[in-house]
XYZ file of C-alpha atoms in Angstrom:
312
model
C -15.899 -12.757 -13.023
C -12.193 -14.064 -12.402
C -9.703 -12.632 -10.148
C -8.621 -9.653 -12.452
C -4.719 -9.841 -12.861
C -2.432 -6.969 -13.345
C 0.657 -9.205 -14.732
C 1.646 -6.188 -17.413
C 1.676 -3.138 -14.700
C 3.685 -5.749 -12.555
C 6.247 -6.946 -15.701
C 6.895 -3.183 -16.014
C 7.963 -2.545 -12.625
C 10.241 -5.600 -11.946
C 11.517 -4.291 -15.417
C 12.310 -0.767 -13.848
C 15.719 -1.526 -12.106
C 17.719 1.405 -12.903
C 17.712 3.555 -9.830
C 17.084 7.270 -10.431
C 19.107 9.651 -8.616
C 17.922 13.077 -7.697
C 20.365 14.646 -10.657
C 18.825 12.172 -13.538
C 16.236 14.798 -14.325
C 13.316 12.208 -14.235
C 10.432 14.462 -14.183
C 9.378 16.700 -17.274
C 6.429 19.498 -16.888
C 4.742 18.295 -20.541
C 3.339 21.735 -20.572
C 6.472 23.558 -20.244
C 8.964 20.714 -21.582
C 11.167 21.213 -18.424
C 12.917 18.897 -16.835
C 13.288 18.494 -13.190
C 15.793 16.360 -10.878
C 12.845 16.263 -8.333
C 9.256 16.146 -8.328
C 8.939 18.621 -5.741
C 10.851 20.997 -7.647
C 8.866 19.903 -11.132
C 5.832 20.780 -8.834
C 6.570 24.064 -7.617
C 7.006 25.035 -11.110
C 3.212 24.464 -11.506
C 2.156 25.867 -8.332
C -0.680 26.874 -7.789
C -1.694 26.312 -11.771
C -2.201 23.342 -14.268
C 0.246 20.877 -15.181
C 1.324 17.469 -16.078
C 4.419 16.009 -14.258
C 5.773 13.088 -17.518
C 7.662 10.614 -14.830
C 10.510 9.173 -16.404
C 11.206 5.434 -15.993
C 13.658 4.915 -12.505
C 12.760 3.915 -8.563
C 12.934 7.133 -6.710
C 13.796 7.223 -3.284
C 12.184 10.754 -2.647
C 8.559 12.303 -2.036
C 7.191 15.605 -2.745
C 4.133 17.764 -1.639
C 1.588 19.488 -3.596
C 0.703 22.191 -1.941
C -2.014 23.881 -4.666
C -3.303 23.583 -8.265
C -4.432 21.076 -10.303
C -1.638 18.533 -10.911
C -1.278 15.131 -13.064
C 1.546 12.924 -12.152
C 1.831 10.560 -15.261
C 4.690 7.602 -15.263
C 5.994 7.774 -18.790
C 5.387 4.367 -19.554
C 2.616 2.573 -16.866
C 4.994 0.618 -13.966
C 8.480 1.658 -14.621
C 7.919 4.828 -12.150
C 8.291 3.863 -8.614
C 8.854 5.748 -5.347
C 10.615 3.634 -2.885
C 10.786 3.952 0.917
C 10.957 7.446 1.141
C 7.761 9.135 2.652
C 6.842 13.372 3.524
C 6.380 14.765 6.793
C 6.293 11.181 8.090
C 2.658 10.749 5.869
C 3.347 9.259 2.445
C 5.359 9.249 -0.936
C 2.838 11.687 -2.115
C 1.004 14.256 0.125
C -1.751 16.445 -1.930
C -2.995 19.426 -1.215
C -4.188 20.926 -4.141
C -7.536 21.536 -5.900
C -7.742 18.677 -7.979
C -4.629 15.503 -8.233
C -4.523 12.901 -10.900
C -2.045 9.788 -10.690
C -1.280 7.096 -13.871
C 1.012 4.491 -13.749
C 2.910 4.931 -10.548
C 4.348 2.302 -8.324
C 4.112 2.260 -4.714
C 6.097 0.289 -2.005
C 8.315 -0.212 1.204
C 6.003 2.975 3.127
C 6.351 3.215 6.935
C 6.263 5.894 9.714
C 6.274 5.524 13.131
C 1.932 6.261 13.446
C 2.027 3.398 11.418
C 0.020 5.054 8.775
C 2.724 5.379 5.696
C 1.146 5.291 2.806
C 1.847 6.048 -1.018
C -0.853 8.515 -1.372
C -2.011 10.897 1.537
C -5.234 13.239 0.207
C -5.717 15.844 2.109
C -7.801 18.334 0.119
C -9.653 18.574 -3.557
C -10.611 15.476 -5.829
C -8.286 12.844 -7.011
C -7.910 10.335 -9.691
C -5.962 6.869 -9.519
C -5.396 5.055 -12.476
C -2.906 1.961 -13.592
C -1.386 2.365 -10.259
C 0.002 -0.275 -7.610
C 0.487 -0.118 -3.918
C 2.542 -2.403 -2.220
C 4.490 -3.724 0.949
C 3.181 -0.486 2.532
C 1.325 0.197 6.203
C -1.833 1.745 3.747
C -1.854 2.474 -0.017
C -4.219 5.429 0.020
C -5.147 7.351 3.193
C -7.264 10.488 3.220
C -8.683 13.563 5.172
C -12.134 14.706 4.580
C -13.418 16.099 1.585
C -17.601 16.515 1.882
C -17.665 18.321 -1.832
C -14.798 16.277 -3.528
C -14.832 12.990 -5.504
C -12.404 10.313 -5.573
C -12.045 7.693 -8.402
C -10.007 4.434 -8.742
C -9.475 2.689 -11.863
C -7.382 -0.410 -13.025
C -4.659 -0.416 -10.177
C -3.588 -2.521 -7.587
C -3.057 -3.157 -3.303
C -1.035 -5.691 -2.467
C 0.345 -6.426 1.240
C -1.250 -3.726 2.595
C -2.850 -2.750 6.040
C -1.473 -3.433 9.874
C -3.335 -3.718 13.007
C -0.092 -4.122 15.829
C 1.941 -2.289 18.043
C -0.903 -1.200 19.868
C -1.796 1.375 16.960
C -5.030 2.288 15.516
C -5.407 -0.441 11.973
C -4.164 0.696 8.741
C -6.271 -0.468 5.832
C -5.603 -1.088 2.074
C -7.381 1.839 0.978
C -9.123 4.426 3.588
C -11.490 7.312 2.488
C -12.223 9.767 5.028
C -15.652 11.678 4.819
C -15.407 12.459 1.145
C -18.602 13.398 -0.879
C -18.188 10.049 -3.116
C -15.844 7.225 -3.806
C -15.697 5.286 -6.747
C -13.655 2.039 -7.588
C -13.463 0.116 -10.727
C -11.927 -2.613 -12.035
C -8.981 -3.106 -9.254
C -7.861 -5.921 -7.493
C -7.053 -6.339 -3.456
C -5.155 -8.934 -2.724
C -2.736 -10.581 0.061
C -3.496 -7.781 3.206
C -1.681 -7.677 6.211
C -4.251 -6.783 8.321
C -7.033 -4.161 8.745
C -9.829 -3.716 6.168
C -9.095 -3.991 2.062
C -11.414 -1.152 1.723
C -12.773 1.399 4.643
C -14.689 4.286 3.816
C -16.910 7.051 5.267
C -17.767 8.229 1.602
C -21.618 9.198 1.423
C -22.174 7.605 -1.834
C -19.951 4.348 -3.328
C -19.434 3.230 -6.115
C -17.665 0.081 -6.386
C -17.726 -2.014 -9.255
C -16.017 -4.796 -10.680
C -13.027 -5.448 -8.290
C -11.154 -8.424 -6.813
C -10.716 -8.959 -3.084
C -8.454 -12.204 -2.977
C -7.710 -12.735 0.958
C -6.365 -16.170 0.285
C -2.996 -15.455 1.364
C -4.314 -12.320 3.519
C -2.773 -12.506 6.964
C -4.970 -11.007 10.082
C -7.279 -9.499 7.943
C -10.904 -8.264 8.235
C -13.308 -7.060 6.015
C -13.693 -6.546 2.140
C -15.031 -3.648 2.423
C -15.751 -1.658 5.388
C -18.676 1.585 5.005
C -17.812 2.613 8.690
C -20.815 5.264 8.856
C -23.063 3.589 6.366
C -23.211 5.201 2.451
C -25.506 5.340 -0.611
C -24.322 3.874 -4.359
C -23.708 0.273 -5.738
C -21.696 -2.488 -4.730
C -21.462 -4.590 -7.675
C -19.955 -6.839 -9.996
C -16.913 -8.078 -7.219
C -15.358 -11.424 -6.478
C -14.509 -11.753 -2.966
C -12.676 -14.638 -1.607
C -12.062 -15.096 1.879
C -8.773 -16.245 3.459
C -8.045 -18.816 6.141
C -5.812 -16.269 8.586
C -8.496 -13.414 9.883
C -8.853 -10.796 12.566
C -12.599 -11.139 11.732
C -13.782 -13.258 9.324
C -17.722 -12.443 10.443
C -18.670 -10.922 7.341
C -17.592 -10.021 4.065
C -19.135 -6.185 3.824
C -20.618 -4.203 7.185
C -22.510 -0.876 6.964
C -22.001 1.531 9.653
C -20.073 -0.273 11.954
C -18.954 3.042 13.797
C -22.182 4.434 13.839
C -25.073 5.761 10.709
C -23.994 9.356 10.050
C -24.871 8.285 5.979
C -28.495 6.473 4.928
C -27.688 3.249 3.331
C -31.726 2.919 2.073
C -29.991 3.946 -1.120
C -27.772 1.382 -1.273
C -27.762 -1.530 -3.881
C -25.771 -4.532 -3.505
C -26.282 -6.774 -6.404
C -24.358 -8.973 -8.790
C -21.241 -10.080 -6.614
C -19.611 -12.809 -5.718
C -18.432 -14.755 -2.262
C -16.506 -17.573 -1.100
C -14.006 -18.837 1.276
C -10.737 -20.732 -0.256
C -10.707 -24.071 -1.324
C -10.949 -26.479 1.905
C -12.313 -23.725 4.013
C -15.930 -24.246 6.168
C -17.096 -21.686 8.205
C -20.189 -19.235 8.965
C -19.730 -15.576 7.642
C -22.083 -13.440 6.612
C -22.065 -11.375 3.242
C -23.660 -8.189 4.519
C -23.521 -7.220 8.056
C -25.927 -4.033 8.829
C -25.460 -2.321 11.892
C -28.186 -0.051 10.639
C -32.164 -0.509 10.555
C -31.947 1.054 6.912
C -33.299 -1.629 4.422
C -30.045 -2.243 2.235
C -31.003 -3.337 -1.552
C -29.848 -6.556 -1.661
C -30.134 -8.329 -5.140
C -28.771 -11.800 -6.560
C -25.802 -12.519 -5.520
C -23.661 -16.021 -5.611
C -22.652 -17.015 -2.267
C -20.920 -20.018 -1.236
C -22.052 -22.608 1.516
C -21.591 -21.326 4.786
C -22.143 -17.903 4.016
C -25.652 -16.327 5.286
C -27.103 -13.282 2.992
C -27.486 -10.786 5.822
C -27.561 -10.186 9.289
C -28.914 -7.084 11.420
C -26.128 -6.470 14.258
């Protein structure tokens, strides 16, 4: 599998230069046909019901809260909605609170607060849905709470020049899923992080399928992917290519690094690719298993250099 590219949602949002002003009435309840100037106020209209918030094309310097319901935030047209800068009680462009949240098409970028954890999304109840989305120049693109009977899914979207481990804070990470009852992650690409993991989680079942981790120009990175208490599910179908500049360059996927709260004898890794960049030679390890669970491991291409396992 190549590096999967996301040049359209990218075209769309370099294409998005008008800047939206709170007034412009960007955000439509498709339900209702209402227009909003805000998207906190085009939430609040759906409160604690059903709704679809129809984003208008415009970069947004504002953020907004769900704080119930079950809520769809839709760009109008995938990559010409972005929020820019501006984050919610010092947490994210988008905090969530609600039963159930669904996001298509939205941009992400230029998040920071001073914990060091601003990120476009923060979850901190119900399920969510991702889709056609891309994070970007942020501390973290998704960060969430805990969520033992909720699902999270993530399709098609991007996280780019994410993550942080300085200032003598805990790491950021690309993407980081609290204990959540299962994660799933399709067809997305990681690319260029700027420290921490691309993708930590303390899900009890994965699912992570046909993704790109590209860490060739990754600065201070560590892992791909990170299952910090160990997890269930299928790692399958990735590329993973490993950068020069790492934190930790020891392996490319660890189970239960901070301890086996999940069993990972349920746990199939098959089918995926791994290699260092072009002129690189070094000794990594694909799996690291801090666990004595016996890990599925099936056939999967690994470059020179790069052992199958190791027990730690």
């Amino acid at each position: 599998m190549r590096i999967l590219s996301i040049t359209l949602l990218l075209s769309a949002a370099v294409a998005a230069t008008a800047f939206a002003q709170s007034s412009s009435g960007g955000f439509t309840v498709a339900e209702s046909g209402r227009n909003f100037g805000t998207l906190s106020a085009a939430l609040a209209a759906i409160g604690d019901g059903q709704g679809t918030v129809v984003v208008a094309p415009g970069t947004y310097r504002q953020c907004a809260v769900q704080q119930g319901g079950d809520v769809t935030i839709r760009a109008q047209n995938a990559g010409t909605a972005i929020f820019d800068g501006v984050t919610c009680e010092d947490k994210a462009a988008l905090v969530l609170r609600g039963r159930s949240s669904k996001i298509d098409g939205i941009v992400f970028q230029n998040l920071r607060v001073p914990d060091g954890n601003g990120a476009g999304v923060r979850l901190e109840s119900g399920n969510l849905d991702v889709a056609n989305s891309l994070f970007r120049n942020s501390e973290e693109g998704i960060l969430t709470g805990d969520g033992v009977g909720n699902a999270i899914r993530i399709d098609q979207s991007t996280f780019r020049h994410l993550g942080r481990c300085d200032r003598d804070l805990s790491c950021a990470h690309s993407l980081y899923i609290g204990h959540y009852g299962s994660l799933s992650v399709t067809r997305s690409r990681f690319d260029s992080g700027d420290g921490g993991h691309y993708l930590k989680s303390r899900a009890a079942r994965v699912s992570i399928l046909n993704n790109s981790f590209d860490d060739s120009a990754g600065r201070t990175t560590n892992y791909m992917i990170d299952l910090s208490n160990g997890a269930s599910g299928e790692i399958r179908g990735n590329e993973m290519v490993q950068g020069r500049d790492k934190e930790n360059w020891s392996a490319f996927i660890t189970v239960a690094p901070e301890g086996r709260e999940n069993d990972s004898g349920g746990l199939t890794i098959d089918g995926n690719s791994a290699s260092f960049v072009p002129g690189l030679s070094r000794q990594s390890s694909f799996i690291a298993n801090f666990t004595d669970d016996a890990v599925r491991i099936g056939t999967n291409k690994l470059a020179s250099g790069i052992k199958v396992s190791d027990r730690r």
